[in-house]
Amino acid sequence: MERLKSAVPAELRRAVGEGAAADLPTTTSRLLAFFDSLPLFHQVMRELTDPELALCRKDKGRAAELKGKGNACFSRREFGEALGFYSQALRHVPTNSDGMDVNLVSAIYANRASTMHAWYRKGMVKASLKNYSSAIHDLEVALSTEMTSLGKSNIEQELKLILQKQENVNEVGTSDCDSKDADVPLSEQPQKVIIDSISTPNKGRGMASIDDIPPALLIHVEDPLAAIIMKSSRETHCHFCFNEAPADVVFCPSCTIPIYCSKRCQEQAVGDISCNQDTYLEYDDHATSIAKLSITSSCKSPSSKLFAEHRHECGGAHWAAVLPADIVLAGRIMAQDREKRMLYGKSVASSGPNLDLVHHYDHHSPDNKLESQIYAIVLLLCLQNHYRSDLSWTEDSLSQLVLLIFQIKVNSIAIVRMKSMDGGPELTVNKGVSAAKGANMCSVEQAGEMHLPDRQKSLQENYYFSCQCSSCSELNLSDLVMNSFCCPQSNCLGAISESTYYRSKENFVHVSLGGSYVWKLSLPDVSKVGKDMEKVASSLLGNSGASLNIDPGCCMNCRSHIDVSSAAATSHREASKINRLKEITLLDKTLIPEALQSLKQLKKLRHPYSKVFAQAEDTIAEAFVKVGDQEQAQKHCEASIQILEKLYHPKHITIAHELIKLVSILLSLGDGASAAATFARAEAIFSLYYGSHMEKILAYMGTLKRAVRCESTTGAC
């Protein structure tokens, strides 16, 4: 899109940038007229919509190449890699009646079936070794691609027996991890909370309750208006239900963009698939139907969604894979609105859905306005290319589409499902690893709260909203130390900031960064301030009613001074050296001493409660796990937790995630009692956030709990 932006004349660019929402009919019409006369624009649209130029088109040659790579891996008994290549071959092989090579398709399916049979053999071997969790995983993979009913029945019977054996092992006693924290109110019966939709000038629409809401209570469930998978998860998760994709993924019959976890998800996303059952391919004494695939005009399955979300994005064009996610999401909403109108017999001439959502168009930057208008024009033409004569729009369609894009920017959210355990659930039951090959650790990144300036900046830039909650309006320890440096005096715990702090006579603290005003905070009641906060910023808290200015690089306690720019540069350099450990899968022990030296340098620069320091300890803990040194991993993981306990309240969810990492280390060390106590604490915190839905949201918790119980009662799994 940069080519199109740079081609817009300065006068038209200025009109778009200075225009308000009321001016959109004029500015979008002028922009569309300009692009209509621009050869570059027509070239860009052809690149996006012409199936002959599409990167996502089916390719028989590519499919054959991937099949060959799969064969090579299979001959080396690299079954996991072979399975991946065969699946990708199925992704690229043409399956329509005109371009389908029956022999190639049947060979790929046959080879993938042979690979899956290897998974069955692996599962049975692991079951004989009583490695039940890993065996269940392998057999489930085998089951998911078994084509015959007899084969499926046999695998299901084996799975049932192994699951029963696993349950018998897990029921050998209980552990402390069954206990609940006394502070966690978990009700067996769901409580009803009366909520109402309200609107406020500063926050807009929201929900409120007149009664107190218990922790972790599910109070509202609502389907999204539209959803789309993030680009980072396109190759690992189903594009329809967003669950993790299995080994035998299903592909779109007309393009290579989406993957689906099942035929059902594919049909609901793409539309019903009609099958001619007159073609059968024989191999290995099995008859397999290779369906002739075609996309119908609507979803007929009573259990499917009303709207086939990928159908208008398909047909061989790849614009849905190239345009940003929020633009593709706008296309889905527009297409959904059109199909609903057709279903209910309404006119398809529409400016788009009338969403009662804020857009803040007038507040956005000139560059954002121009970019969104260009994307609106491109998206509208992509949709017209799909619907052709079946699609008609009113004169203000383009204006409404621009506002829809901004509504999505302001109101959509990214939902992230954290990956909990590298390599699958079997990691939680493998005991006593001493080599790097078998060492594992829960791999959830430290998140936690953002620094106050970052929080306020994000809210203002994305939502034009200034938060006034107690955490954002009152000075607290976390915001003082999160990104701070340590005092050069060894006996002083004072924090040193890159910001300027000015305390007014009215007992407010005004904070500025780089000469720009950032925020205003009220001073807390001195009688309620903890000892840590007194030691960190006694100058700000003392002498109530007197004004005071603390410059960048000045200690908030003893007023000592450092060169904060130099300290920040050195800190960034040393932290970067430590972070390199994350990028290395097979870590060499010789790299850790250098990271430990960088950690020592950070200790000399950063405040002992800073988040940078906590993240560095966490990274080094993971590095020691990779090389099999669990004792050192425990030491650094516990150090990270101690810092987080200073930064956040004791039941903060970031601490719970770090505790789970510690549990996995303790299990590797065979310390069942400590693992059980640590798990119980993490479970209590998660229960505050997720209640009875905890194990649905954190799928690894059930498996980890059984491993902890097994280790603490028997001393081995």
XYZ file of N, CA, C and O in Angstrom, residues 311-447:
548
model
N -15.687 -17.860 2.216
C -16.110 -18.059 0.830
C -15.805 -16.837 -0.044
O -15.285 -16.958 -1.152
N -16.094 -15.657 0.445
C -15.865 -14.455 -0.375
C -14.382 -14.106 -0.491
O -14.001 -13.298 -1.334
N -13.542 -14.723 0.357
C -12.102 -14.465 0.315
C -11.375 -15.428 -0.621
O -10.172 -15.287 -0.838
N -12.098 -16.407 -1.131
C -11.457 -17.502 -1.853
C -11.562 -17.297 -3.356
O -11.586 -16.183 -3.838
N -11.613 -18.400 -4.101
C -11.685 -18.326 -5.548
C -10.334 -18.149 -6.214
O -10.247 -17.756 -7.367
N -9.266 -18.405 -5.465
C -7.937 -18.315 -6.051
C -7.233 -17.002 -5.804
O -6.023 -16.902 -5.990
N -7.952 -15.943 -5.411
C -7.320 -14.659 -5.121
C -6.703 -14.689 -3.729
O -7.203 -15.352 -2.828
N -5.611 -13.933 -3.557
C -4.919 -13.993 -2.267
C -4.981 -12.687 -1.476
O -4.187 -12.487 -0.568
N -5.932 -11.805 -1.777
C -5.974 -10.528 -1.071
C -6.188 -10.720 0.424
O -5.685 -9.937 1.247
N -6.913 -11.761 0.821
C -7.184 -11.982 2.243
C -5.925 -12.374 3.008
O -5.870 -12.229 4.232
N -4.911 -12.881 2.307
C -3.655 -13.241 2.965
C -2.672 -12.085 2.994
O -1.707 -12.108 3.756
N -2.929 -11.062 2.181
C -1.995 -9.945 2.051
C -2.428 -8.743 2.870
O -1.606 -8.084 3.523
N -3.705 -8.441 2.865
C -4.191 -7.253 3.571
C -4.119 -7.462 5.084
O -4.170 -8.596 5.568
N -4.020 -6.381 5.863
C -3.967 -6.500 7.327
C -5.210 -7.187 7.882
O -6.291 -7.149 7.280
N -5.059 -7.783 9.065
C -6.146 -8.566 9.660
C -7.392 -7.723 9.899
O -8.516 -8.205 9.692
N -7.233 -6.459 10.335
C -8.423 -5.658 10.612
C -9.176 -5.307 9.329
O -10.403 -5.151 9.341
N -8.481 -5.221 8.204
C -9.145 -4.948 6.931
C -9.910 -6.187 6.464
O -11.049 -6.098 5.993
N -9.299 -7.351 6.596
C -9.978 -8.603 6.228
C -11.185 -8.818 7.130
O -12.236 -9.299 6.694
N -11.055 -8.451 8.407
C -12.173 -8.562 9.345
C -13.326 -7.656 8.910
O -14.501 -8.046 8.975
N -13.012 -6.452 8.435
C -14.053 -5.555 7.920
C -14.748 -6.182 6.720
O -15.972 -6.066 6.564
N -13.979 -6.865 5.867
C -14.574 -7.546 4.723
C -15.547 -8.627 5.147
O -16.601 -8.806 4.529
N -15.214 -9.355 6.200
C -16.118 -10.399 6.695
C -17.423 -9.801 7.219
O -18.505 -10.365 7.027
N -17.322 -8.679 7.899
C -18.527 -8.041 8.424
C -19.402 -7.540 7.281
O -20.637 -7.690 7.306
N -18.793 -6.957 6.259
C -19.562 -6.481 5.109
C -20.214 -7.649 4.379
O -21.394 -7.576 3.992
N -19.474 -8.730 4.161
C -20.028 -9.886 3.469
C -21.144 -10.531 4.281
O -22.163 -10.973 3.737
N -20.941 -10.588 5.601
C -21.966 -11.153 6.483
C -23.248 -10.331 6.400
O -24.356 -10.882 6.348
N -23.128 -9.013 6.386
C -24.297 -8.136 6.295
C -25.035 -8.362 4.981
O -26.273 -8.437 4.951
N -24.288 -8.514 3.888
C -24.917 -8.740 2.588
C -25.680 -10.057 2.560
O -26.826 -10.124 2.081
N -25.063 -11.121 3.078
C -25.722 -12.425 3.020
C -26.934 -12.490 3.942
O -27.911 -13.182 3.645
N -26.882 -11.786 5.062
C -28.062 -11.726 5.924
C -29.214 -11.026 5.221
O -30.377 -11.420 5.338
N -28.896 -9.954 4.498
C -29.939 -9.236 3.767
C -30.565 -10.125 2.698
O -31.786 -10.104 2.497
N -29.755 -10.899 2.022
C -30.288 -11.813 1.016
C -31.164 -12.880 1.660
O -32.218 -13.241 1.139
N -30.730 -13.394 2.811
C -31.475 -14.451 3.488
C -32.861 -13.980 3.906
O -33.844 -14.723 3.792
N -32.931 -12.740 4.387
C -34.210 -12.223 4.874
C -34.969 -11.436 3.813
O -35.925 -10.730 4.119
N -34.522 -11.549 2.551
C -35.257 -10.931 1.454
C -35.138 -9.432 1.382
O -35.971 -8.775 0.754
N -34.116 -8.866 1.994
C -33.924 -7.420 1.952
C -33.062 -7.047 0.751
O -32.377 -7.876 0.166
N -33.078 -5.768 0.419
C -32.259 -5.279 -0.680
C -30.792 -5.431 -0.335
O -30.364 -5.148 0.784
N -29.992 -5.880 -1.332
C -28.555 -6.015 -1.090
C -27.835 -4.692 -1.289
O -26.633 -4.594 -1.064
N -28.555 -3.666 -1.745
C -27.969 -2.339 -1.859
C -27.868 -1.741 -0.470
O -28.857 -1.332 0.120
N -26.707 -1.733 0.071
C -26.531 -1.324 1.459
C -25.208 -0.614 1.632
O -24.233 -0.884 0.933
N -25.181 0.308 2.558
C -23.932 0.990 2.894
C -23.127 0.186 3.895
O -22.059 0.610 4.311
N -23.649 -0.974 4.279
C -22.956 -1.790 5.261
C -23.717 -1.834 6.573
O -24.735 -1.162 6.757
N -23.241 -2.625 7.523
C -23.940 -2.763 8.800
C -23.886 -1.473 9.608
O -22.879 -0.758 9.600
N -24.953 -1.199 10.298
C -25.011 -0.009 11.157
C -24.641 -0.425 12.571
O -25.471 -0.850 13.363
N -23.367 -0.332 12.908
C -22.872 -0.753 14.213
C -22.875 0.428 15.178
O -22.346 1.496 14.862
N -23.442 0.216 16.328
C -23.497 1.273 17.342
C -22.197 1.256 18.146
O -22.180 0.946 19.337
N -21.097 1.577 17.469
C -19.782 1.543 18.098
C -19.035 2.840 17.783
O -19.190 3.416 16.703
N -18.205 3.275 18.705
C -17.432 4.497 18.482
C -16.328 4.222 17.468
O -15.863 3.088 17.329
N -15.911 5.279 16.765
C -14.834 5.120 15.779
C -13.705 6.140 15.963
O -12.590 5.912 15.520
N -13.979 7.287 16.580
C -12.964 8.309 16.851
C -12.220 8.728 15.587
O -11.028 9.056 15.640
N -12.911 8.743 14.468
C -12.241 9.064 13.202
C -11.574 10.438 13.251
O -10.424 10.603 12.799
N -12.276 11.420 13.797
C -11.764 12.793 13.777
C -10.474 12.950 14.575
O -9.715 13.895 14.351
N -10.217 12.035 15.523
C -9.032 12.151 16.377
C -7.795 11.499 15.766
O -6.683 11.701 16.268
N -7.966 10.718 14.732
C -6.837 9.966 14.181
C -5.912 10.866 13.370
O -6.288 11.950 12.908
N -4.693 10.397 13.181
C -3.675 11.159 12.464
C -4.006 11.210 10.975
O -4.701 10.332 10.436
N -3.513 12.230 10.265
C -3.736 12.310 8.810
C -3.259 11.062 8.071
O -3.907 10.615 7.123
N -2.146 10.495 8.501
C -1.622 9.304 7.837
C -2.564 8.120 8.010
O -2.791 7.346 7.067
N -3.131 7.952 9.230
C -4.087 6.865 9.466
C -5.346 7.033 8.628
O -5.914 6.060 8.117
N -5.802 8.281 8.483
C -7.004 8.534 7.690
C -6.781 8.168 6.227
O -7.617 7.517 5.597
N -5.628 8.587 5.685
C -5.335 8.279 4.290
C -5.188 6.781 4.077
O -5.751 6.214 3.132
N -4.461 6.125 4.959
C -4.243 4.688 4.819
C -5.553 3.919 4.864
O -5.787 3.010 4.057
N -6.437 4.286 5.791
C -7.707 3.572 5.930
C -8.632 3.816 4.747
O -9.377 2.919 4.332
N -8.592 5.014 4.172
C -9.414 5.264 2.992
C -8.913 4.457 1.796
O -9.707 3.944 1.002
N -7.594 4.339 1.677
C -7.046 3.515 0.589
C -7.449 2.056 0.779
O -7.893 1.387 -0.166
N -7.320 1.552 2.020
C -7.699 0.160 2.276
C -9.187 -0.062 2.032
O -9.594 -1.129 1.549
N -10.024 0.928 2.363
C -11.468 0.792 2.139
C -11.768 0.649 0.648
O -12.600 -0.177 0.238
N -11.093 1.448 -0.173
C -11.299 1.364 -1.622
C -10.846 0.004 -2.148
O -11.548 -0.654 -2.929
N -9.676 -0.435 -1.723
C -9.148 -1.723 -2.160
C -10.074 -2.864 -1.737
O -10.396 -3.758 -2.530
N -10.519 -2.832 -0.472
C -11.397 -3.893 0.036
C -12.719 -3.915 -0.710
O -13.232 -4.995 -1.061
N -13.291 -2.745 -0.978
C -14.567 -2.694 -1.684
C -14.450 -3.317 -3.070
O -15.313 -4.091 -3.493
N -13.361 -3.046 -3.757
C -13.176 -3.617 -5.092
C -12.889 -5.114 -5.031
O -13.277 -5.860 -5.939
N -12.209 -5.570 -3.981
C -11.993 -7.013 -3.813
C -13.320 -7.730 -3.603
O -13.546 -8.821 -4.154
N -14.204 -7.144 -2.811
C -15.523 -7.740 -2.585
C -16.350 -7.728 -3.860
O -17.045 -8.700 -4.182
N -16.275 -6.623 -4.613
C -17.013 -6.556 -5.875
C -16.475 -7.578 -6.869
O -17.230 -8.130 -7.670
N -15.189 -7.830 -6.833
C -14.601 -8.838 -7.720
C -15.172 -10.216 -7.432
O -15.349 -11.031 -8.347
N -15.485 -10.497 -6.142
C -16.069 -11.799 -5.792
C -17.553 -11.854 -6.139
O -18.014 -12.812 -6.766
N -18.315 -10.832 -5.720
C -19.769 -10.883 -5.895
C -20.210 -10.454 -7.288
O -21.310 -10.782 -7.717
N -19.381 -9.687 -7.990
C -19.650 -9.203 -9.340
C -21.010 -8.516 -9.396
O -21.303 -7.632 -8.615
N -21.872 -8.931 -10.301
C -23.138 -8.225 -10.489
C -24.108 -8.433 -9.331
O -25.114 -7.741 -9.236
N -23.813 -9.403 -8.450
C -24.719 -9.659 -7.331
C -24.561 -8.652 -6.206
O -25.292 -8.697 -5.225
N -23.601 -7.756 -6.327
C -23.316 -6.831 -5.243
C -23.576 -5.397 -5.692
O -23.037 -4.945 -6.697
N -24.434 -4.716 -4.985
C -24.678 -3.304 -5.279
C -24.543 -2.508 -3.993
O -24.845 -2.996 -2.905
N -24.092 -1.267 -4.142
C -23.808 -0.442 -2.969
C -24.448 0.931 -3.144
O -24.622 1.423 -4.239
N -24.753 1.542 -2.031
C -25.265 2.907 -2.071
C -24.102 3.876 -2.198
O -22.942 3.493 -2.095
N -24.386 5.139 -2.387
C -23.332 6.130 -2.629
C -22.407 6.319 -1.436
O -21.245 6.673 -1.592
N -22.944 6.121 -0.236
C -22.091 6.338 0.938
C -21.462 5.041 1.456
O -20.972 4.981 2.574
N -21.450 3.992 0.610
C -20.869 2.716 1.040
C -19.409 2.862 1.427
O -18.956 2.319 2.440
N -18.662 3.603 0.622
C -17.236 3.758 0.872
C -16.987 4.505 2.178
O -16.095 4.144 2.956
N -17.777 5.528 2.441
C -17.642 6.277 3.695
C -17.917 5.387 4.892
O -17.184 5.409 5.893
N -18.973 4.586 4.804
C -19.318 3.691 5.902
C -18.259 2.620 6.112
O -17.981 2.204 7.235
N -17.649 2.182 5.020
C -16.604 1.170 5.134
C -15.377 1.747 5.848
O -14.730 1.055 6.649
N -15.042 3.005 5.576
C -13.940 3.650 6.284
C -14.236 3.710 7.776
O -13.382 3.378 8.613
N -15.454 4.109 8.138
C -15.823 4.183 9.555
C -15.823 2.796 10.193
O -15.447 2.643 11.359
N -16.245 1.789 9.432
C -16.221 0.419 9.951
C -14.791 -0.004 10.285
O -14.540 -0.637 11.317
N -13.845 0.347 9.424
C -12.440 0.008 9.685
C -11.968 0.649 10.979
O -11.280 0.014 11.795
N -12.357 1.893 11.224
C -11.960 2.554 12.469
C -12.710 1.993 13.671
O -12.165 1.934 14.778
N -13.946 1.570 13.481
C -14.672 0.907 14.572
C -13.970 -0.375 14.975
O -13.887 -0.701 16.166
N -13.464 -1.099 14.000
C -12.727 -2.329 14.298
C -11.431 -2.007 15.027
O -11.055 -2.679 15.996
N -10.728 -0.977 14.586
C -9.477 -0.597 15.245
C -9.693 -0.281 16.712
O -8.886 -0.634 17.573
N -10.801 0.384 17.030
C -11.055 0.830 18.401
C -11.661 -0.272 19.265
O -11.339 -0.392 20.449
N -12.514 -1.101 18.671
C -13.313 -2.025 19.481
C -12.887 -3.487 19.429
O -13.363 -4.282 20.240
N -12.026 -3.869 18.509
C -11.620 -5.272 18.442
C -10.486 -5.538 19.413
O -9.747 -4.635 19.804
N -10.359 -6.787 19.811
C -9.294 -7.190 20.723
C -8.629 -8.448 20.184
O -9.241 -9.230 19.462
N -7.358 -8.605 20.528
C -6.632 -9.821 20.169
C -6.673 -10.766 21.351
O -6.320 -10.395 22.469
N -7.140 -11.979 21.140
C -7.228 -12.984 22.194
C -6.091 -13.970 21.998
O -5.962 -14.589 20.948
N -5.259 -14.093 23.004
C -4.074 -14.934 22.904
C -4.205 -16.123 23.829
O -4.485 -15.974 25.016
N -4.050 -17.312 23.295
C -4.013 -18.520 24.116
C -2.557 -18.884 24.326
O -1.844 -19.182 23.385
N -2.095 -18.834 25.583
C -0.687 -19.085 25.850
C -0.343 -20.562 25.687
O -1.086 -21.432 26.117
N 0.782 -20.814 25.051
C 1.294 -22.182 24.964
C 1.910 -22.523 26.307
O 2.788 -21.832 26.798
N 1.453 -23.609 26.918
C 1.820 -23.864 28.309
C 3.027 -24.762 28.472
O 3.876 -24.526 29.308
N 3.106 -25.820 27.693
C 4.200 -26.773 27.882
C 4.784 -27.133 26.532
O 4.080 -27.583 25.644
N 6.064 -26.922 26.346
C 6.709 -27.287 25.090
C 6.708 -28.794 24.922
O 7.149 -29.516 25.786
N 6.211 -29.244 23.777
C 6.348 -30.658 23.445
C 5.190 -31.521 23.866
O 5.189 -32.705 23.622
N 4.161 -30.949 24.513
C 2.993 -31.751 24.823
C 2.881 -32.115 26.277
O 3.756 -31.873 27.087
N 1.746 -32.702 26.652
C 1.470 -32.989 28.051
C 2.375 -34.019 28.679
O 2.489 -34.084 29.894
N 3.043 -34.824 27.859
C 3.879 -35.868 28.454
C 5.045 -35.283 29.235
O 5.651 -35.967 30.056
N 5.363 -34.012 29.011
C 6.501 -33.416 29.707
C 6.265 -33.361 31.204
O 7.203 -33.394 31.985
N 5.023 -33.253 31.607
C 4.748 -33.088 33.026
C 4.877 -34.379 33.808
O 4.831 -34.358 35.028
N 5.035 -35.497 33.125
C 5.157 -36.746 33.860
C 6.529 -37.387 33.689
O 6.779 -38.468 34.186
N 7.415 -36.717 32.961
C 8.770 -37.236 32.823
C 9.615 -36.739 33.983
O 9.764 -35.557 34.186
N 10.161 -37.635 34.737
C 10.842 -37.293 35.982
C 12.352 -37.350 35.819
O 12.888 -38.153 35.104
N 13.023 -36.455 36.544
C 14.455 -36.571 36.759
C 15.296 -36.492 35.516
O 16.074 -37.384 35.236
N 15.172 -35.436 34.716
C 16.027 -35.307 33.551
C 17.350 -34.702 33.968
O 17.419 -33.792 34.757
N 18.419 -35.226 33.406
C 19.730 -34.707 33.741
C 20.466 -34.197 32.521
O 21.500 -33.566 32.638
N 19.931 -34.474 31.337
C 20.568 -34.014 30.114
C 19.697 -32.978 29.446
O 18.495 -32.935 29.660
N 20.311 -32.151 28.625
C 19.570 -31.071 27.985
C 18.456 -31.593 27.096
O 17.437 -30.967 26.937
N 18.646 -32.749 26.525
C 17.659 -33.297 25.601
C 16.315 -33.506 26.268
O 15.261 -33.331 25.671
N 16.318 -33.893 27.539
C 15.055 -34.192 28.198
C 14.551 -33.100 29.103
O 13.550 -33.272 29.766
N 15.256 -31.977 29.164
C 14.878 -30.920 30.095
C 13.766 -30.074 29.512
O 13.796 -29.676 28.372
N 12.775 -29.790 30.323
C 11.637 -29.011 29.857
C 11.172 -28.062 30.949
O 11.390 -28.278 32.125
N 10.486 -27.016 30.498
C 9.993 -26.019 31.441
C 8.798 -25.340 30.816
O 8.739 -25.132 29.609
N 7.835 -25.014 31.635
C 6.680 -24.279 31.158
C 7.154 -22.995 30.486
O 7.958 -22.260 31.036
N 6.685 -22.714 29.271
C 7.261 -21.626 28.484
C 6.272 -20.492 28.255
O 5.958 -20.137 27.144
N 5.758 -19.924 29.315
C 4.885 -18.763 29.219
C 5.721 -17.515 29.462
O 6.421 -17.417 30.455
N 5.644 -16.568 28.534
C 6.411 -15.345 28.694
C 5.890 -14.551 29.892
O 4.697 -14.523 30.175
N 6.806 -13.881 30.585
C 6.380 -12.983 31.656
C 5.623 -11.825 31.031
O 6.106 -11.166 30.126
N 4.430 -11.560 31.531
C 3.633 -10.462 30.992
C 3.530 -9.365 32.040
O 4.341 -8.467 32.116
